CSV table of C-alpha atoms and ligand atoms in Angstrom, one decimal:
chain,number,residue,atom,x,y,z
A,1,MET,CA,9.2,-7.4,0.9
A,2,ASP,CA,11.8,-7.5,-1.9
A,3,GLU,CA,11.8,-11.3,-1.7
A,4,ILE,CA,8.0,-11.4,-2.3
A,5,LEU,CA,8.4,-9.1,-5.3
A,6,THR,CA,11.0,-11.2,-6.9
A,7,SER,CA,9.3,-14.5,-6.5
A,8,GLU,CA,6.0,-12.9,-7.5
A,9,ALA,CA,7.4,-11.6,-10.8
A,10,ASP,CA,9.2,-14.8,-11.5
A,11,SER,CA,6.0,-17.1,-11.0
A,12,VAL,CA,4.0,-14.7,-13.3
A,13,ARG,CA,6.5,-14.5,-16.0
A,14,ALA,CA,6.7,-18.3,-16.2
A,15,HIS,CA,2.9,-18.3,-16.3
A,16,CYS,CA,2.0,-15.8,-19.1
A,17,SER,CA,4.8,-15.9,-21.5
A,18,LEU,CA,4.7,-12.4,-23.0
A,19,GLU,CA,6.4,-11.4,-26.3
A,20,PRO,CA,9.2,-9.1,-25.6
A,21,GLU,CA,7.6,-6.0,-27.0
A,22,VAL,CA,4.3,-5.3,-28.6
A,23,ARG,CA,3.5,-1.7,-29.7
A,24,TRP,CA,1.3,0.0,-27.2
A,25,GLN,CA,-1.6,0.3,-29.5
A,26,GLU,CA,-1.6,-3.4,-30.1
A,27,ALA,CA,-1.3,-3.9,-26.2
A,28,MET,CA,-4.5,-1.8,-25.9
A,29,ARG,CA,-6.2,-3.8,-28.6
A,30,ARG,CA,-5.6,-7.1,-27.0
A,31,ALA,CA,-6.4,-6.1,-23.4
A,32,ILE,CA,-8.8,-8.3,-21.5
A,33,ARG,CA,-12.2,-6.9,-21.5
A,34,ASP,CA,-14.1,-10.0,-20.2
A,35,PRO,CA,-13.9,-10.5,-16.2
A,36,GLY,CA,-14.4,-14.3,-16.6
A,37,GLU,CA,-11.5,-14.5,-19.0
A,38,LEU,CA,-9.4,-12.5,-16.4
A,39,CYS,CA,-10.2,-15.1,-13.7
A,40,ARG,CA,-9.3,-17.9,-16.1
A,41,LYS,CA,-5.9,-16.5,-16.9
A,42,LEU,CA,-5.2,-16.4,-13.3
A,43,ASP,CA,-6.4,-19.9,-12.5
A,44,LEU,CA,-9.2,-18.4,-10.5
A,45,PRO,CA,-13.0,-19.5,-10.5
A,46,GLU,CA,-15.0,-17.3,-12.9
A,47,SER,CA,-17.5,-16.9,-10.0
A,48,LEU,CA,-15.2,-14.4,-8.5
A,49,ALA,CA,-16.2,-11.8,-11.2
A,50,ASP,CA,-19.5,-10.0,-11.4
A,51,GLY,CA,-21.1,-9.3,-14.6
A,52,ARG,CA,-23.5,-6.7,-13.5
A,53,SER,CA,-20.9,-4.2,-12.3
A,54,ALA,CA,-18.9,-4.9,-15.4
A,55,GLN,CA,-21.7,-3.7,-17.5
A,56,ASP,CA,-21.8,-0.5,-15.5
A,57,PHE,CA,-18.1,0.0,-16.0
A,58,THR,CA,-16.3,-2.4,-18.3
A,59,VAL,CA,-13.4,-4.4,-17.3
A,60,PHE,CA,-10.2,-3.5,-19.2
A,61,VAL,CA,-6.9,-5.0,-18.2
A,62,PRO,CA,-3.7,-5.1,-20.5
A,63,LEU,CA,-1.8,-8.4,-20.5
A,64,GLU,CA,1.4,-6.4,-19.3
A,65,PHE,CA,-0.4,-5.6,-16.1
A,66,LEU,CA,-1.9,-9.0,-15.7
A,67,ALA,CA,1.6,-10.5,-16.0
A,68,ARG,CA,2.3,-8.8,-12.6
A,69,MET,CA,-0.4,-10.6,-10.7
A,70,ARG,CA,0.0,-13.8,-8.8
A,71,PRO,CA,-1.9,-16.7,-10.4
A,72,GLY,CA,-4.3,-18.4,-8.0
A,73,ASP,CA,-4.5,-15.5,-5.5
A,74,PRO,CA,-7.9,-14.0,-5.3
A,75,ASP,CA,-6.6,-11.2,-3.1
A,76,ASP,CA,-3.8,-10.2,-5.4
A,77,PRO,CA,-3.6,-6.4,-4.9
A,78,LEU,CA,-3.4,-5.7,-8.6
A,79,LEU,CA,-6.2,-7.9,-9.5
A,80,ARG,CA,-8.4,-6.2,-6.8
A,81,GLN,CA,-7.9,-2.9,-8.6
A,82,VAL,CA,-9.3,-4.1,-11.9
A,83,LEU,CA,-11.7,-7.0,-11.3
A,84,SER,CA,-15.4,-6.3,-11.3
A,85,VAL,CA,-16.9,-7.8,-8.1
A,86,GLU,CA,-20.3,-8.3,-6.4
A,87,ALA,CA,-19.4,-5.7,-3.7
A,88,GLU,CA,-19.6,-3.0,-6.2
A,89,ASN,CA,-23.4,-3.2,-6.3
A,90,ASP,CA,-23.6,-2.7,-2.6
A,91,THR,CA,-22.1,0.7,-2.4
A,92,PRO,CA,-24.1,2.9,0.0
A,93,ASP,CA,-26.4,5.7,-1.5
A,94,THR,CA,-24.3,8.4,-0.1
A,95,TYR,CA,-21.7,7.6,-2.7
A,96,SER,CA,-22.3,9.8,-5.7
A,97,LEU,CA,-21.9,9.5,-9.4
A,98,ASP,CA,-19.8,12.8,-9.5
A,99,PRO,CA,-18.2,13.1,-6.0
A,100,LEU,CA,-16.1,16.0,-6.9
A,101,ALA,CA,-18.9,18.0,-8.5
A,102,GLU,CA,-16.7,18.3,-11.4
A,103,GLN,CA,-19.7,18.9,-13.6
A,104,ASN,CA,-20.0,22.3,-11.8
A,105,ALA,CA,-16.3,23.2,-12.0
A,106,SER,CA,-16.2,22.8,-15.7
A,107,VAL,CA,-15.6,26.2,-17.4
A,108,LEU,CA,-16.0,24.5,-20.8
A,109,PRO,CA,-16.6,21.0,-21.9
A,110,GLY,CA,-13.4,19.2,-20.9
A,111,LEU,CA,-11.8,22.0,-19.1
A,112,LEU,CA,-11.7,22.3,-15.2
A,113,HIS,CA,-10.3,25.4,-13.6
A,114,LYS,CA,-10.7,25.1,-9.9
A,115,TYR,CA,-7.2,25.9,-8.5
A,116,HIS,CA,-5.2,29.1,-8.8
A,117,GLY,CA,-2.7,29.1,-11.7
A,118,ARG,CA,-3.7,25.5,-12.8
A,119,ALA,CA,-6.2,24.4,-15.4
A,120,LEU,CA,-7.1,20.8,-16.2
A,121,LEU,CA,-7.9,19.5,-19.7
A,122,VAL,CA,-9.8,16.3,-19.9
A,123,THR,CA,-7.9,15.3,-23.1
A,124,SER,CA,-9.3,11.8,-23.6
A,125,GLY,CA,-12.1,9.6,-22.5
A,126,ALA,CA,-10.0,6.5,-22.9
A,127,CYS,CA,-7.8,4.8,-20.3
A,128,ALA,CA,-5.3,1.9,-20.6
A,129,VAL,CA,-6.8,0.1,-17.7
A,130,HIS,CA,-10.1,0.4,-15.8
A,131,CYS,CA,-9.6,1.0,-12.2
A,132,ARG,CA,-12.7,-0.1,-10.2
A,133,TYR,CA,-12.3,2.8,-7.7
A,134,CYS,CA,-11.9,5.5,-10.2
A,135,PHE,CA,-13.8,8.8,-9.3
A,136,ARG,CA,-14.4,9.4,-13.0
A,137,ARG,CA,-16.0,6.0,-13.7
A,138,HIS,CA,-19.3,7.8,-14.4
A,139,PHE,CA,-17.7,10.9,-16.3
A,140,PRO,CA,-19.6,11.8,-19.3
A,141,TYR,CA,-16.7,11.4,-21.6
A,142,GLN,CA,-19.0,11.6,-24.6
A,143,THR,CA,-19.0,15.4,-24.0
A,144,VAL,CA,-15.2,15.6,-24.1
A,145,PRO,CA,-13.9,17.4,-27.1
A,146,LYS,CA,-11.8,15.2,-29.4
A,147,GLY,CA,-9.2,16.6,-31.6
A,148,LEU,CA,-7.4,19.9,-31.9
A,149,GLN,CA,-10.3,21.6,-33.5
A,150,ALA,CA,-12.4,20.6,-30.7
A,151,TRP,CA,-9.9,21.9,-28.0
A,152,GLN,CA,-9.8,25.4,-29.7
A,153,GLU,CA,-12.2,26.8,-27.2
A,154,ALA,CA,-10.2,25.5,-24.1
A,155,LEU,CA,-7.0,26.7,-25.7
A,156,ASP,CA,-8.5,30.2,-26.3
A,157,HIS,CA,-9.6,30.2,-22.7
A,158,ILE,CA,-6.1,29.3,-21.5
A,159,ALA,CA,-4.7,31.9,-23.8
A,160,ALA,CA,-6.8,34.6,-22.6
A,161,ASP,CA,-6.1,34.1,-18.9
A,162,PRO,CA,-2.4,34.9,-18.0
A,163,THR,CA,-3.0,33.7,-14.5
A,164,ILE,CA,-2.9,30.2,-15.9
A,165,SER,CA,0.8,29.1,-15.6
A,166,GLU,CA,0.2,25.4,-15.7
A,167,VAL,CA,-1.9,23.1,-17.7
A,168,LEU,CA,-2.7,19.6,-16.5
A,169,LEU,CA,-3.5,17.0,-19.1
A,170,SER,CA,-5.7,14.5,-17.6
A,171,GLY,CA,-8.6,12.3,-18.7
A,172,GLY,CA,-9.1,9.5,-19.0
A,173,ASP,CA,-5.5,9.1,-20.0
A,174,PRO,CA,-3.8,11.7,-22.2
A,175,LEU,CA,-1.2,9.2,-23.3
A,176,THR,CA,-3.9,7.2,-25.1
A,177,LEU,CA,-3.8,10.0,-27.7
A,178,VAL,CA,-1.7,9.1,-30.6
A,179,ASP,CA,1.6,10.9,-30.9
A,180,PRO,CA,0.7,13.4,-33.8
A,181,LEU,CA,-2.4,14.5,-31.8
A,182,LEU,CA,-0.6,14.8,-28.6
A,183,GLN,CA,2.2,16.7,-30.3
A,184,SER,CA,-0.3,19.2,-31.8
A,185,LEU,CA,-1.9,19.8,-28.4
A,186,LEU,CA,1.4,20.1,-26.6
A,187,GLY,CA,2.6,22.3,-29.3
A,188,ALA,CA,-0.5,24.7,-29.1
A,189,LEU,CA,-0.2,24.9,-25.3
A,190,ASP,CA,3.6,25.5,-25.5
A,191,ARG,CA,3.1,28.5,-27.9
A,192,ILE,CA,1.0,30.2,-25.1
A,193,PRO,CA,3.7,32.3,-23.3
A,194,HIS,CA,2.3,32.3,-19.9
A,195,VAL,CA,2.0,28.5,-19.7
A,196,ARG,CA,5.3,27.7,-17.9
A,197,ARG,CA,4.5,24.2,-17.0
A,198,LEU,CA,2.8,21.1,-18.6
A,199,ARG,CA,1.7,18.4,-16.4
A,200,ILE,CA,0.7,15.0,-17.9
A,201,HIS,CA,-1.3,12.9,-15.4
A,202,THR,CA,-1.1,9.2,-16.7
A,203,ARG,CA,-1.3,5.6,-15.8
A,204,LEU,CA,-0.1,4.4,-19.1
A,205,PRO,CA,3.6,4.1,-18.3
A,206,ILE,CA,2.6,1.9,-15.3
A,207,VAL,CA,0.2,-0.5,-17.2
A,208,ILE,CA,1.8,-0.5,-20.7
A,209,PRO,CA,5.4,0.8,-20.3
A,210,GLN,CA,6.2,0.5,-24.0
A,211,ARG,CA,4.1,3.6,-24.3
A,212,VAL,CA,7.1,5.5,-23.3
A,213,THR,CA,8.8,5.5,-26.7
A,214,GLU,CA,11.8,7.4,-27.6
A,215,ALA,CA,9.5,9.7,-29.7
A,216,LEU,CA,7.3,10.3,-26.6
A,217,ARG,CA,10.2,11.0,-24.4
A,218,ASP,CA,11.7,13.3,-26.9
A,219,MET,CA,8.4,15.1,-27.3
A,220,LEU,CA,8.1,15.8,-23.7
A,221,ALA,CA,11.7,16.7,-23.2
A,222,ALA,CA,11.6,19.2,-25.9
A,223,THR,CA,8.8,21.4,-24.8
A,224,ARG,CA,9.8,25.1,-23.9
A,225,ALA,CA,7.4,24.9,-20.9
A,226,THR,CA,8.8,22.5,-18.3
A,227,SER,CA,7.0,19.1,-18.6
A,228,TRP,CA,6.2,17.0,-15.4
A,229,VAL,CA,4.8,13.5,-15.5
A,230,VAL,CA,2.6,12.3,-12.7
A,231,VAL,CA,2.1,8.6,-12.8
A,232,HIS,CA,-0.5,6.6,-10.8
A,233,CYS,CA,0.6,3.5,-9.1
A,234,ASN,CA,-0.8,2.0,-5.8
A,235,HIS,CA,1.4,-1.0,-5.0
A,236,ALA,CA,5.1,-1.8,-5.3
A,237,ALA,CA,4.3,-5.0,-7.4
A,238,GLU,CA,3.0,-2.7,-10.2
A,239,LEU,CA,6.6,-1.3,-10.6
A,240,ASP,CA,8.3,-4.3,-12.5
A,241,GLY,CA,11.4,-3.9,-14.7
A,242,PRO,CA,9.9,-2.7,-17.8
A,243,THR,CA,7.8,-0.1,-16.0
A,244,LEU,CA,10.7,1.1,-14.1
A,245,GLY,CA,12.7,1.2,-17.2
A,246,ALA,CA,10.1,3.4,-19.0
A,247,LEU,CA,10.1,5.9,-16.1
A,248,ALA,CA,13.8,5.9,-16.1
A,249,ARG,CA,13.8,6.9,-19.8
A,250,LEU,CA,11.7,9.9,-18.9
A,251,ILE,CA,13.9,10.9,-15.9
A,252,ASP,CA,17.1,10.4,-17.8
A,253,ALA,CA,15.7,12.9,-20.5
A,254,GLY,CA,15.2,15.4,-17.8
A,255,VAL,CA,11.5,15.0,-17.2
A,256,PRO,CA,10.6,14.8,-13.5
A,257,VAL,CA,8.3,12.0,-12.5
A,258,LEU,CA,5.9,12.0,-9.4
A,259,ASN,CA,3.6,9.4,-8.3
A,260,GLN,CA,0.2,9.6,-6.8
A,261,ALA,CA,-1.7,6.6,-5.2
A,262,VAL,CA,-5.1,6.1,-3.8
A,263,LEU,CA,-5.4,4.5,-0.4
A,264,LEU,CA,-7.4,1.3,-1.1
A,265,ARG,CA,-8.7,-1.4,1.2
A,266,GLY,CA,-7.1,-4.8,0.4
A,267,VAL,CA,-4.5,-3.1,-1.9
A,268,ASN,CA,-2.3,-0.8,0.0
A,269,ASP,CA,-3.8,-0.5,3.6
A,270,SER,CA,-0.9,-1.5,5.5
A,271,VAL,CA,2.3,0.2,6.6
A,272,ALA,CA,4.3,-2.6,4.9
A,273,ALA,CA,2.6,-2.0,1.6
A,274,LEU,CA,3.0,1.8,1.7
A,275,GLU,CA,6.6,1.4,2.7
A,276,ALA,CA,7.4,-0.9,-0.2
A,277,LEU,CA,5.7,1.4,-2.6
A,278,SER,CA,7.4,4.5,-1.4
A,279,LEU,CA,10.9,2.9,-1.1
A,280,ARG,CA,10.6,1.3,-4.6
A,281,LEU,CA,9.6,4.8,-6.1
A,282,VAL,CA,12.5,6.7,-4.4
A,283,ASP,CA,15.0,3.9,-5.2
A,284,HIS,CA,14.1,4.7,-8.9
A,285,ARG,CA,14.1,8.5,-8.5
A,286,ILE,CA,10.3,8.8,-8.6
A,287,GLN,CA,8.9,11.1,-5.9
A,288,PRO,CA,5.8,10.0,-4.0
A,289,TYR,CA,3.4,13.0,-4.3
A,290,TYR,CA,-0.1,12.3,-3.1
A,291,LEU,CA,-1.9,9.6,-1.2
A,292,HIS,CA,-5.5,10.3,-1.9
A,293,GLN,CA,-8.3,9.4,0.3
A,294,LEU,CA,-10.8,7.4,-1.8
A,295,ASP,CA,-13.4,9.6,-3.5
A,296,ARG,CA,-16.9,8.4,-2.6
A,297,VAL,CA,-18.0,7.3,-6.0
A,298,GLN,CA,-20.8,4.7,-6.7
A,299,GLY,CA,-19.4,1.3,-7.0
A,300,ALA,CA,-16.2,1.8,-4.9
A,301,GLY,CA,-17.5,1.6,-1.3
A,302,HIS,CA,-15.6,-1.5,-0.6
A,303,PHE,CA,-12.3,0.1,-1.3
A,304,GLU,CA,-12.7,2.6,1.6
A,305,VAL,CA,-10.2,3.0,4.4
A,306,ASP,CA,-11.4,5.4,7.1
A,307,GLU,CA,-9.4,8.5,7.7
A,308,ALA,CA,-8.4,7.5,11.3
A,309,THR,CA,-6.9,4.3,10.0
A,310,GLY,CA,-5.3,6.3,7.1
A,311,LEU,CA,-3.7,8.6,9.6
A,312,GLN,CA,-2.3,5.6,11.6
A,313,LEU,CA,-0.9,4.2,8.4
A,314,MET,CA,0.8,7.5,7.6
A,315,ALA,CA,2.3,7.8,11.0
A,316,GLY,CA,3.7,4.4,10.7
A,317,LEU,CA,5.1,5.0,7.3
A,318,ARG,CA,6.8,8.3,8.6
A,319,GLN,CA,8.7,6.2,11.0
A,320,ARG,CA,9.9,3.8,8.4
A,321,VAL,CA,11.0,5.9,5.4
A,322,PRO,CA,13.0,9.2,4.6
A,323,GLY,CA,10.9,12.4,4.7
A,324,TYR,CA,11.1,12.8,1.0
A,325,ALA,CA,9.5,9.4,0.6
A,326,VAL,CA,6.4,10.3,2.5
A,327,PRO,CA,3.5,11.4,0.2
A,328,GLN,CA,1.0,13.9,1.3
A,329,TYR,CA,-2.2,12.3,2.5
A,330,VAL,CA,-5.1,14.4,1.0
A,331,ARG,CA,-8.7,14.4,0.1
A,332,GLU,CA,-10.5,16.3,-2.5
A,333,GLN,CA,-13.4,18.4,-1.3
A,334,PRO,CA,-15.7,20.0,-3.8
A,335,GLY,CA,-15.4,23.8,-3.7
A,336,GLU,CA,-12.0,23.8,-2.1
A,337,ARG,CA,-9.2,25.9,-3.5
A,338,SER,CA,-6.7,23.0,-3.1
A,339,LYS,CA,-6.5,19.4,-2.1
A,340,THR,CA,-7.2,19.2,1.6
A,341,PRO,CA,-4.5,17.7,3.7
A,342,ILE,CA,-5.6,15.1,6.1
A,343,GLU,CA,-4.0,15.8,9.5
A,344,PRO,CA,-4.4,14.4,13.0
A,345,ARG,CA,-6.9,16.5,15.0
A,346,PRO,CA,-5.2,18.6,17.6
A,347,MET,CA,-5.4,17.4,21.1
A,348,PRO,CA,-8.3,18.8,23.1
B,1,LIG,C1,-6.0,17.9,-8.4
B,1,LIG,C2,-6.3,19.0,-9.3
B,1,LIG,C3,-5.3,19.9,-9.8
B,1,LIG,C4,-3.8,19.8,-9.5
B,1,LIG,O1,-3.8,20.0,-8.0
B,1,LIG,P1,-2.2,20.0,-7.4
B,1,LIG,O2,-2.5,20.0,-5.9
B,1,LIG,O3,-1.5,21.1,-8.1
B,1,LIG,O4,-1.7,18.6,-7.9
B,1,LIG,C5,-5.7,20.8,-10.6
B,1,LIG,N1,-7.0,21.0,-11.1
B,1,LIG,C6,-7.9,20.1,-10.8
B,1,LIG,C7,-9.3,20.4,-11.3
B,1,LIG,C8,-7.6,19.1,-9.9
B,1,LIG,O5,-8.5,18.2,-9.5
B,2,LIG,S1,-6.4,5.2,-15.3
B,2,LIG,FE1,-7.0,6.9,-13.9
B,2,LIG,S2,-8.8,7.8,-15.0
B,2,LIG,FE2,-8.5,5.8,-16.0
B,2,LIG,S3,-9.7,4.4,-14.8
B,2,LIG,FE3,-7.7,4.3,-13.8
B,2,LIG,S4,-7.9,5.9,-12.2
B,2,LIG,FE4,-9.6,6.2,-13.6
């Protein structure tokens, strides 16, 4: 597996010569938004891309992420996560626009409070990559408050409820906020005495690792509340040198980092792929947290791995890696008070 990763990285580095360091905002600005261009850059036929689904949910791929894909491979596990394809138009009708019924769980625009002790703030509608399987691909981000003024109602709600001891910043991706805005939001939450933990759910350090600047690291390390970072990475090839470096900067500063992944057909649906991901994470001090069953969102049907197969993969993984490298295999069920563990049915 390591051999594959090394040769993969080498071939790609040679293929797309990247400048050493572009500021993260510039990396966002120059990201690929045209599915045909994405194919061309990887020496693949443009016919692989589908225009209709790309209108429904646009393609957005930073060059830093592209650089980890294998040119000429239409089945590359990273490409599969981001390229709009024909199959998206064939998702069964049972797949919904809002599979988690989040519109009902919103206490306020942009604030979800479903689980005991934890409130989730949708801080930004923007992401640094568009993942085709995303359960929020149809989320009405236009209704998300923007700026501290707009968050005031959510902040008041959190301040008035002493049972909320943890606030999750999610999105979109909260790290798409510029530092001064993020700082004022973190500061406002940090001043609420019963908020003991801040949790940042982000894919940015994975796709554009230079987002983890010293300033960001210091900001997260300096909060009174304990800051946790949960990144989202589905395949070992996403964890290249710059990304592992970015995560090490956080961990070295005392910020714990967890990873969540989604079980995706053609991306990580083998014991070998899950094993490589888990080991690469724990080798670099990152704890695998969740492996999510795909949420049934319109456009993502071709990514589904059935739960029986998922359980077999988990059993295989458990035989190969240390216990602390095994993520919890869960699904999210609307109305439940926690994520639901997916476990083998007891023998009859
Ligand atoms: C997933 C989720 C959380 C966090 O759940 P954990 O099991 O603590 O990771 C909190 N709020 C909402 C709305 C969620 O969807
Ligand atoms: S980064 Fe997260 S929220 Fe954004 S598209 Fe990907 S999975 Fe969805």
